Amino acid sequence: MKKLYSILYAVLLICVVGTVVFLILSPDRIPVHYNFAGEADRIGSKYENLIWPGFAIGMGVFFLWMARVPRKKGERTNEKVLMITGVCTLLFFTLLGFYFMWKALRYDPKAAPKVSYDAVNRFVSIGIGALLVVLGTIMPKMRRNALFGLRTKWSMANDTVWQKSQRFGGIASVMAGFVMILLALFVPGIWNVLVMTAVLVIWLVLCIAASRRYYREDQDTKDTT
């Protein structure tokens, strides 16, 4: 567990140090917003990019709090799952921030700087897909808690329904994650966003429906005994 905390702190440090290096190397005025064509439509201060380490620190504090506070209250929250989620989330946004900073460093006021939204969409799809795969592999090991996992009013009914729901949710998450990664490699542009959204909606609906089914099966079993 200490390794996960160390990794989280390391990602935060990388985000802060990387942003400081960017601020030193970049000019005072850089593109800070892009339109749908990928062209810079607003030029602003380079210090606006402090939002990336600020957001990372805020998210880091949030996940650290979620991992530790429930433990003090005696809830059976899976601390490892929360920390893995925190590390993956911070790494995702850190890399996304570095991409936009790198594009800003290449800014040429005489040219029309462009950001490849296709590349951003693919990165987001791969990032979310990878996170689903990671979470899917550990969801079946989670115990019932009030913060994390496939939580519905049905899955929270008892430990039996919870375990079956997490097992289904884990398998569904891994499958959805791999599908999103494959889509990112072969489906370009806006179609990637649309298909990615459809995959997430189908994944969510199936998980909710599965938890309801397991709950009804559990109730039917109790009624017959």
PDB file of C-alpha atoms in Angstrom:
ATOM      1  CA  MET A   1       0.000   0.000   0.000  1.00  0.00           C
ATOM      2  CA  LYS A   2       2.877   2.375   0.723  1.00  0.00           C
ATOM      3  CA  LYS A   3       4.006   2.004  -2.888  1.00  0.00           C
ATOM      4  CA  LEU A   4       0.668   3.329  -4.135  1.00  0.00           C
ATOM      5  CA  TYR A   5       0.935   6.368  -1.901  1.00  0.00           C
ATOM      6  CA  SER A   6       4.494   6.930  -3.131  1.00  0.00           C
ATOM      7  CA  ILE A   7       3.374   6.659  -6.767  1.00  0.00           C
ATOM      8  CA  LEU A   8       0.565   9.144  -6.195  1.00  0.00           C
ATOM      9  CA  TYR A   9       2.954  11.637  -4.613  1.00  0.00           C
ATOM     10  CA  ALA A  10       5.417  11.052  -7.476  1.00  0.00           C
ATOM     11  CA  VAL A  11       2.759  11.827 -10.098  1.00  0.00           C
ATOM     12  CA  LEU A  12       1.871  15.021  -8.250  1.00  0.00           C
ATOM     13  CA  LEU A  13       5.543  15.994  -8.128  1.00  0.00           C
ATOM     14  CA  ILE A  14       5.981  15.292 -11.850  1.00  0.00           C
ATOM     15  CA  CYS A  15       2.949  17.444 -12.634  1.00  0.00           C
ATOM     16  CA  VAL A  16       4.232  20.367 -10.543  1.00  0.00           C
ATOM     17  CA  VAL A  17       7.841  20.148 -11.775  1.00  0.00           C
ATOM     18  CA  GLY A  18       6.749  19.728 -15.403  1.00  0.00           C
ATOM     19  CA  THR A  19       4.541  22.807 -15.155  1.00  0.00           C
ATOM     20  CA  VAL A  20       7.374  24.847 -13.611  1.00  0.00           C
ATOM     21  CA  VAL A  21       9.707  23.831 -16.457  1.00  0.00           C
ATOM     22  CA  PHE A  22       7.039  24.822 -18.962  1.00  0.00           C
ATOM     23  CA  LEU A  23       6.585  28.240 -17.326  1.00  0.00           C
ATOM     24  CA  ILE A  24      10.339  28.842 -17.502  1.00  0.00           C
ATOM     25  CA  LEU A  25      10.651  27.858 -21.156  1.00  0.00           C
ATOM     26  CA  SER A  26       7.468  29.345 -22.597  1.00  0.00           C
ATOM     27  CA  PRO A  27       6.833  32.981 -23.616  1.00  0.00           C
ATOM     28  CA  ASP A  28       4.575  35.172 -21.499  1.00  0.00           C
ATOM     29  CA  ARG A  29       1.702  35.006 -23.991  1.00  0.00           C
ATOM     30  CA  ILE A  30       0.550  31.640 -25.296  1.00  0.00           C
ATOM     31  CA  PRO A  31      -2.602  30.082 -26.774  1.00  0.00           C
ATOM     32  CA  VAL A  32      -4.904  29.061 -23.929  1.00  0.00           C
ATOM     33  CA  HIS A  33      -8.010  28.026 -25.816  1.00  0.00           C
ATOM     34  CA  TYR A  34      -8.721  26.299 -29.123  1.00  0.00           C
ATOM     35  CA  ASN A  35     -11.814  26.121 -31.310  1.00  0.00           C
ATOM     36  CA  PHE A  36     -13.243  22.963 -32.839  1.00  0.00           C
ATOM     37  CA  ALA A  37     -10.967  23.370 -35.841  1.00  0.00           C
ATOM     38  CA  GLY A  38      -7.985  23.052 -33.519  1.00  0.00           C
ATOM     39  CA  GLU A  39      -6.952  26.685 -34.014  1.00  0.00           C
ATOM     40  CA  ALA A  40      -6.015  28.962 -31.134  1.00  0.00           C
ATOM     41  CA  ASP A  41      -8.852  31.448 -30.614  1.00  0.00           C
ATOM     42  CA  ARG A  42      -7.607  33.048 -27.413  1.00  0.00           C
ATOM     43  CA  ILE A  43      -4.138  34.136 -26.316  1.00  0.00           C
ATOM     44  CA  GLY A  44      -3.493  34.570 -22.620  1.00  0.00           C
ATOM     45  CA  SER A  45      -0.943  34.379 -19.846  1.00  0.00           C
ATOM     46  CA  LYS A  46       1.202  31.298 -19.552  1.00  0.00           C
ATOM     47  CA  TYR A  47       0.344  31.230 -15.855  1.00  0.00           C
ATOM     48  CA  GLU A  48      -3.162  30.080 -16.692  1.00  0.00           C
ATOM     49  CA  ASN A  49      -1.607  26.632 -17.033  1.00  0.00           C
ATOM     50  CA  LEU A  50      -1.201  26.565 -13.259  1.00  0.00           C
ATOM     51  CA  ILE A  51      -4.700  25.141 -13.368  1.00  0.00           C
ATOM     52  CA  TRP A  52      -3.169  21.724 -14.187  1.00  0.00           C
ATOM     53  CA  PRO A  53      -1.056  21.296 -11.021  1.00  0.00           C
ATOM     54  CA  GLY A  54      -3.807  23.008  -9.010  1.00  0.00           C
ATOM     55  CA  PHE A  55      -6.348  20.505 -10.262  1.00  0.00           C
ATOM     56  CA  ALA A  56      -3.924  17.609  -9.714  1.00  0.00           C
ATOM     57  CA  ILE A  57      -3.253  18.635  -6.112  1.00  0.00           C
ATOM     58  CA  GLY A  58      -6.974  19.021  -5.460  1.00  0.00           C
ATOM     59  CA  MET A  59      -7.709  15.572  -6.899  1.00  0.00           C
ATOM     60  CA  GLY A  60      -4.803  14.072  -4.972  1.00  0.00           C
ATOM     61  CA  VAL A  61      -6.097  15.465  -1.686  1.00  0.00           C
ATOM     62  CA  PHE A  62      -9.584  14.206  -2.540  1.00  0.00           C
ATOM     63  CA  PHE A  63      -8.462  10.619  -3.169  1.00  0.00           C
ATOM     64  CA  LEU A  64      -6.203  10.611  -0.109  1.00  0.00           C
ATOM     65  CA  TRP A  65      -9.133  11.757   1.998  1.00  0.00           C
ATOM     66  CA  MET A  66     -11.449   9.130   0.500  1.00  0.00           C
ATOM     67  CA  ALA A  67      -8.901   6.399   1.190  1.00  0.00           C
ATOM     68  CA  ARG A  68      -8.286   7.382   4.812  1.00  0.00           C
ATOM     69  CA  VAL A  69     -11.455   8.911   6.281  1.00  0.00           C
ATOM     70  CA  PRO A  70     -13.718   5.853   5.765  1.00  0.00           C
ATOM     71  CA  ARG A  71     -11.068   3.706   7.396  1.00  0.00           C
ATOM     72  CA  LYS A  72     -11.277   5.878  10.520  1.00  0.00           C
ATOM     73  CA  LYS A  73     -15.057   5.468  10.532  1.00  0.00           C
ATOM     74  CA  GLY A  74     -14.739   1.707  10.379  1.00  0.00           C
ATOM     75  CA  GLU A  75     -16.289   1.313   6.938  1.00  0.00           C
ATOM     76  CA  ARG A  76     -14.996  -1.542   4.799  1.00  0.00           C
ATOM     77  CA  THR A  77     -13.778   0.611   1.958  1.00  0.00           C
ATOM     78  CA  ASN A  78     -11.159  -0.904  -0.287  1.00  0.00           C
ATOM     79  CA  GLU A  79      -8.289   1.509   0.195  1.00  0.00           C
ATOM     80  CA  LYS A  80      -6.216  -0.080  -2.554  1.00  0.00           C
ATOM     81  CA  VAL A  81      -8.932   0.489  -5.165  1.00  0.00           C
ATOM     82  CA  LEU A  82      -9.255   4.142  -4.227  1.00  0.00           C
ATOM     83  CA  MET A  83      -5.520   4.708  -4.449  1.00  0.00           C
ATOM     84  CA  ILE A  84      -5.216   2.962  -7.815  1.00  0.00           C
ATOM     85  CA  THR A  85      -8.087   5.071  -9.134  1.00  0.00           C
ATOM     86  CA  GLY A  86      -6.423   8.203  -7.802  1.00  0.00           C
ATOM     87  CA  VAL A  87      -3.083   7.387  -9.428  1.00  0.00           C
ATOM     88  CA  CYS A  88      -4.696   6.603 -12.796  1.00  0.00           C
ATOM     89  CA  THR A  89      -6.839   9.752 -12.710  1.00  0.00           C
ATOM     90  CA  LEU A  90      -3.926  12.012 -11.821  1.00  0.00           C
ATOM     91  CA  LEU A  91      -1.709  10.426 -14.458  1.00  0.00           C
ATOM     92  CA  PHE A  92      -4.416  10.908 -17.089  1.00  0.00           C
ATOM     93  CA  PHE A  93      -4.884  14.632 -16.407  1.00  0.00           C
ATOM     94  CA  THR A  94      -1.149  15.214 -15.992  1.00  0.00           C
ATOM     95  CA  LEU A  95      -0.427  13.774 -19.437  1.00  0.00           C
ATOM     96  CA  LEU A  96      -3.329  15.726 -20.943  1.00  0.00           C
ATOM     97  CA  GLY A  97      -1.981  18.942 -19.419  1.00  0.00           C
ATOM     98  CA  PHE A  98       1.522  18.220 -20.699  1.00  0.00           C
ATOM     99  CA  TYR A  99       0.131  17.753 -24.217  1.00  0.00           C
ATOM    100  CA  PHE A 100      -1.434  21.229 -24.261  1.00  0.00           C
ATOM    101  CA  MET A 101       1.675  22.756 -22.693  1.00  0.00           C
ATOM    102  CA  TRP A 102       3.833  21.133 -25.350  1.00  0.00           C
ATOM    103  CA  LYS A 103       1.598  22.544 -28.083  1.00  0.00           C
ATOM    104  CA  ALA A 104       1.857  25.987 -26.474  1.00  0.00           C
ATOM    105  CA  LEU A 105       5.660  25.777 -26.507  1.00  0.00           C
ATOM    106  CA  ARG A 106       5.495  25.309 -30.274  1.00  0.00           C
ATOM    107  CA  TYR A 107       3.325  28.375 -30.679  1.00  0.00           C
ATOM    108  CA  ASP A 108       4.289  30.610 -33.609  1.00  0.00           C
ATOM    109  CA  PRO A 109       2.410  33.931 -33.753  1.00  0.00           C
ATOM    110  CA  LYS A 110       3.007  34.066 -37.526  1.00  0.00           C
ATOM    111  CA  ALA A 111       1.348  30.717 -38.087  1.00  0.00           C
ATOM    112  CA  ALA A 112      -1.971  29.264 -37.116  1.00  0.00           C
ATOM    113  CA  PRO A 113      -1.213  26.885 -34.251  1.00  0.00           C
ATOM    114  CA  LYS A 114      -3.367  23.796 -34.219  1.00  0.00           C
ATOM    115  CA  VAL A 115      -4.259  21.137 -31.704  1.00  0.00           C
ATOM    116  CA  SER A 116      -5.195  17.743 -33.044  1.00  0.00           C
ATOM    117  CA  TYR A 117      -8.570  17.027 -31.473  1.00  0.00           C
ATOM    118  CA  ASP A 118      -8.433  13.625 -33.068  1.00  0.00           C
ATOM    119  CA  ALA A 119      -5.297  12.898 -31.014  1.00  0.00           C
ATOM    120  CA  VAL A 120      -6.962  14.275 -27.873  1.00  0.00           C
ATOM    121  CA  ASN A 121     -10.079  12.166 -28.441  1.00  0.00           C
ATOM    122  CA  ARG A 122      -7.975   9.049 -28.945  1.00  0.00           C
ATOM    123  CA  PHE A 123      -5.967   9.792 -25.805  1.00  0.00           C
ATOM    124  CA  VAL A 124      -9.123  10.293 -23.743  1.00  0.00           C
ATOM    125  CA  SER A 125     -10.635   7.069 -25.081  1.00  0.00           C
ATOM    126  CA  ILE A 126      -7.468   5.083 -24.350  1.00  0.00           C
ATOM    127  CA  GLY A 127      -7.153   6.654 -20.902  1.00  0.00           C
ATOM    128  CA  ILE A 128     -10.737   5.890 -19.876  1.00  0.00           C
ATOM    129  CA  GLY A 129     -10.483   2.415 -21.387  1.00  0.00           C
ATOM    130  CA  ALA A 130      -7.293   1.641 -19.475  1.00  0.00           C
ATOM    131  CA  LEU A 131      -8.873   2.892 -16.242  1.00  0.00           C
ATOM    132  CA  LEU A 132     -11.896   0.615 -16.787  1.00  0.00           C
ATOM    133  CA  VAL A 133      -9.603  -2.365 -17.362  1.00  0.00           C
ATOM    134  CA  VAL A 134      -7.652  -1.662 -14.170  1.00  0.00           C
ATOM    135  CA  LEU A 135     -10.776  -1.159 -12.079  1.00  0.00           C
ATOM    136  CA  GLY A 136     -12.468  -4.174 -13.628  1.00  0.00           C
ATOM    137  CA  THR A 137      -9.671  -6.472 -12.501  1.00  0.00           C
ATOM    138  CA  ILE A 138     -10.005  -5.422  -8.866  1.00  0.00           C
ATOM    139  CA  MET A 139     -13.759  -4.791  -8.502  1.00  0.00           C
ATOM    140  CA  PRO A 140     -14.573  -8.467  -7.720  1.00  0.00           C
ATOM    141  CA  LYS A 141     -12.239  -8.257  -4.706  1.00  0.00           C
ATOM    142  CA  MET A 142     -13.997  -5.244  -3.196  1.00  0.00           C
ATOM    143  CA  ARG A 143     -16.093  -5.527  -0.096  1.00  0.00           C
ATOM    144  CA  ARG A 144     -19.352  -3.637   0.333  1.00  0.00           C
ATOM    145  CA  ASN A 145     -18.725   0.034   1.085  1.00  0.00           C
ATOM    146  CA  ALA A 146     -20.432   3.409   0.863  1.00  0.00           C
ATOM    147  CA  LEU A 147     -18.042   5.086  -1.557  1.00  0.00           C
ATOM    148  CA  PHE A 148     -16.816   2.939  -4.401  1.00  0.00           C
ATOM    149  CA  GLY A 149     -17.772   0.168  -6.810  1.00  0.00           C
ATOM    150  CA  LEU A 150     -20.967  -0.753  -8.639  1.00  0.00           C
ATOM    151  CA  ARG A 151     -23.240   0.921  -6.131  1.00  0.00           C
ATOM    152  CA  THR A 152     -27.002   0.808  -6.697  1.00  0.00           C
ATOM    153  CA  LYS A 153     -29.859   0.461  -4.243  1.00  0.00           C
ATOM    154  CA  TRP A 154     -29.953  -3.214  -5.267  1.00  0.00           C
ATOM    155  CA  SER A 155     -26.244  -4.037  -5.004  1.00  0.00           C
ATOM    156  CA  MET A 156     -26.117  -2.409  -1.562  1.00  0.00           C
ATOM    157  CA  ALA A 157     -28.870  -4.653  -0.238  1.00  0.00           C
ATOM    158  CA  ASN A 158     -26.542  -7.325   1.156  1.00  0.00           C
ATOM    159  CA  ASP A 159     -23.102  -8.869   0.686  1.00  0.00           C
ATOM    160  CA  THR A 160     -24.330 -11.625  -1.642  1.00  0.00           C
ATOM    161  CA  VAL A 161     -25.873  -9.238  -4.158  1.00  0.00           C
ATOM    162  CA  TRP A 162     -22.890  -6.927  -3.780  1.00  0.00           C
ATOM    163  CA  GLN A 163     -20.359  -9.625  -4.623  1.00  0.00           C
ATOM    164  CA  LYS A 164     -22.296 -10.831  -7.668  1.00  0.00           C
ATOM    165  CA  SER A 165     -22.730  -7.246  -8.884  1.00  0.00           C
ATOM    166  CA  GLN A 166     -19.031  -6.453  -8.516  1.00  0.00           C
ATOM    167  CA  ARG A 167     -18.100  -9.647 -10.340  1.00  0.00           C
ATOM    168  CA  PHE A 168     -20.356  -8.746 -13.264  1.00  0.00           C
ATOM    169  CA  GLY A 169     -19.246  -5.115 -13.152  1.00  0.00           C
ATOM    170  CA  GLY A 170     -15.605  -6.157 -13.209  1.00  0.00           C
ATOM    171  CA  ILE A 171     -16.034  -8.344 -16.295  1.00  0.00           C
ATOM    172  CA  ALA A 172     -18.133  -5.681 -18.033  1.00  0.00           C
ATOM    173  CA  SER A 173     -15.579  -2.983 -17.183  1.00  0.00           C
ATOM    174  CA  VAL A 174     -12.668  -4.962 -18.602  1.00  0.00           C
ATOM    175  CA  MET A 175     -14.584  -5.713 -21.814  1.00  0.00           C
ATOM    176  CA  ALA A 176     -15.736  -2.094 -22.203  1.00  0.00           C
ATOM    177  CA  GLY A 177     -12.204  -0.866 -21.527  1.00  0.00           C
ATOM    178  CA  PHE A 178     -10.648  -3.026 -24.232  1.00  0.00           C
ATOM    179  CA  VAL A 179     -13.390  -2.030 -26.693  1.00  0.00           C
ATOM    180  CA  MET A 180     -12.673   1.665 -26.050  1.00  0.00           C
ATOM    181  CA  ILE A 181      -8.944   1.168 -26.530  1.00  0.00           C
ATOM    182  CA  LEU A 182      -9.540  -0.620 -29.839  1.00  0.00           C
ATOM    183  CA  LEU A 183     -11.966   2.081 -30.956  1.00  0.00           C
ATOM    184  CA  ALA A 184      -9.359   4.737 -30.184  1.00  0.00           C
ATOM    185  CA  LEU A 185      -6.940   3.002 -32.543  1.00  0.00           C
ATOM    186  CA  PHE A 186      -9.321   2.549 -35.480  1.00  0.00           C
ATOM    187  CA  VAL A 187     -12.190   5.069 -35.211  1.00  0.00           C
ATOM    188  CA  PRO A 188     -11.212   8.692 -35.959  1.00  0.00           C
ATOM    189  CA  GLY A 189     -12.611  12.106 -35.083  1.00  0.00           C
ATOM    190  CA  ILE A 190     -16.081  12.786 -33.807  1.00  0.00           C
ATOM    191  CA  TRP A 191     -17.092   9.188 -34.483  1.00  0.00           C
ATOM    192  CA  ASN A 192     -14.700   8.105 -31.765  1.00  0.00           C
ATOM    193  CA  VAL A 193     -16.470  10.370 -29.266  1.00  0.00           C
ATOM    194  CA  LEU A 194     -19.915   9.141 -30.288  1.00  0.00           C
ATOM    195  CA  VAL A 195     -18.999   5.455 -30.178  1.00  0.00           C
ATOM    196  CA  MET A 196     -17.096   5.907 -26.904  1.00  0.00           C
ATOM    197  CA  THR A 197     -20.170   7.541 -25.361  1.00  0.00           C
ATOM    198  CA  ALA A 198     -22.363   4.692 -26.619  1.00  0.00           C
ATOM    199  CA  VAL A 199     -20.030   2.093 -25.097  1.00  0.00           C
ATOM    200  CA  LEU A 200     -20.119   3.871 -21.725  1.00  0.00           C
ATOM    201  CA  VAL A 201     -23.910   4.132 -21.782  1.00  0.00           C
ATOM    202  CA  ILE A 202     -24.319   0.441 -22.658  1.00  0.00           C
ATOM    203  CA  TRP A 203     -21.787  -0.521 -19.960  1.00  0.00           C
ATOM    204  CA  LEU A 204     -23.634   1.532 -17.342  1.00  0.00           C
ATOM    205  CA  VAL A 205     -27.090   0.210 -18.292  1.00  0.00           C
ATOM    206  CA  LEU A 206     -25.903  -3.411 -18.244  1.00  0.00           C
ATOM    207  CA  CYS A 207     -24.264  -3.000 -14.830  1.00  0.00           C
ATOM    208  CA  ILE A 208     -27.367  -1.425 -13.299  1.00  0.00           C
ATOM    209  CA  ALA A 209     -29.623  -4.072 -14.839  1.00  0.00           C
ATOM    210  CA  ALA A 210     -27.355  -6.856 -13.568  1.00  0.00           C
ATOM    211  CA  SER A 211     -27.433  -5.561  -9.997  1.00  0.00           C
ATOM    212  CA  ARG A 212     -31.236  -5.398 -10.140  1.00  0.00           C
ATOM    213  CA  ARG A 213     -31.413  -8.942 -11.487  1.00  0.00           C
ATOM    214  CA  TYR A 214     -29.154 -10.318  -8.748  1.00  0.00           C
ATOM    215  CA  TYR A 215     -31.242  -8.540  -6.127  1.00  0.00           C
ATOM    216  CA  ARG A 216     -34.487 -10.033  -7.443  1.00  0.00           C
ATOM    217  CA  GLU A 217     -32.933 -13.497  -7.597  1.00  0.00           C
ATOM    218  CA  ASP A 218     -31.768 -13.105  -4.005  1.00  0.00           C
ATOM    219  CA  GLN A 219     -35.252 -12.024  -2.894  1.00  0.00           C
ATOM    220  CA  ASP A 220     -36.882 -14.937  -4.749  1.00  0.00           C
ATOM    221  CA  THR A 221     -34.498 -17.356  -3.015  1.00  0.00           C
ATOM    222  CA  LYS A 222     -35.403 -15.955   0.384  1.00  0.00           C
ATOM    223  CA  ASP A 223     -39.131 -16.156  -0.377  1.00  0.00           C
ATOM    224  CA  THR A 224     -38.891 -19.837  -1.253  1.00  0.00           C
ATOM    225  CA  THR A 225     -37.002 -20.782   1.915  1.00  0.00           C
TER     226      THR A 225
END
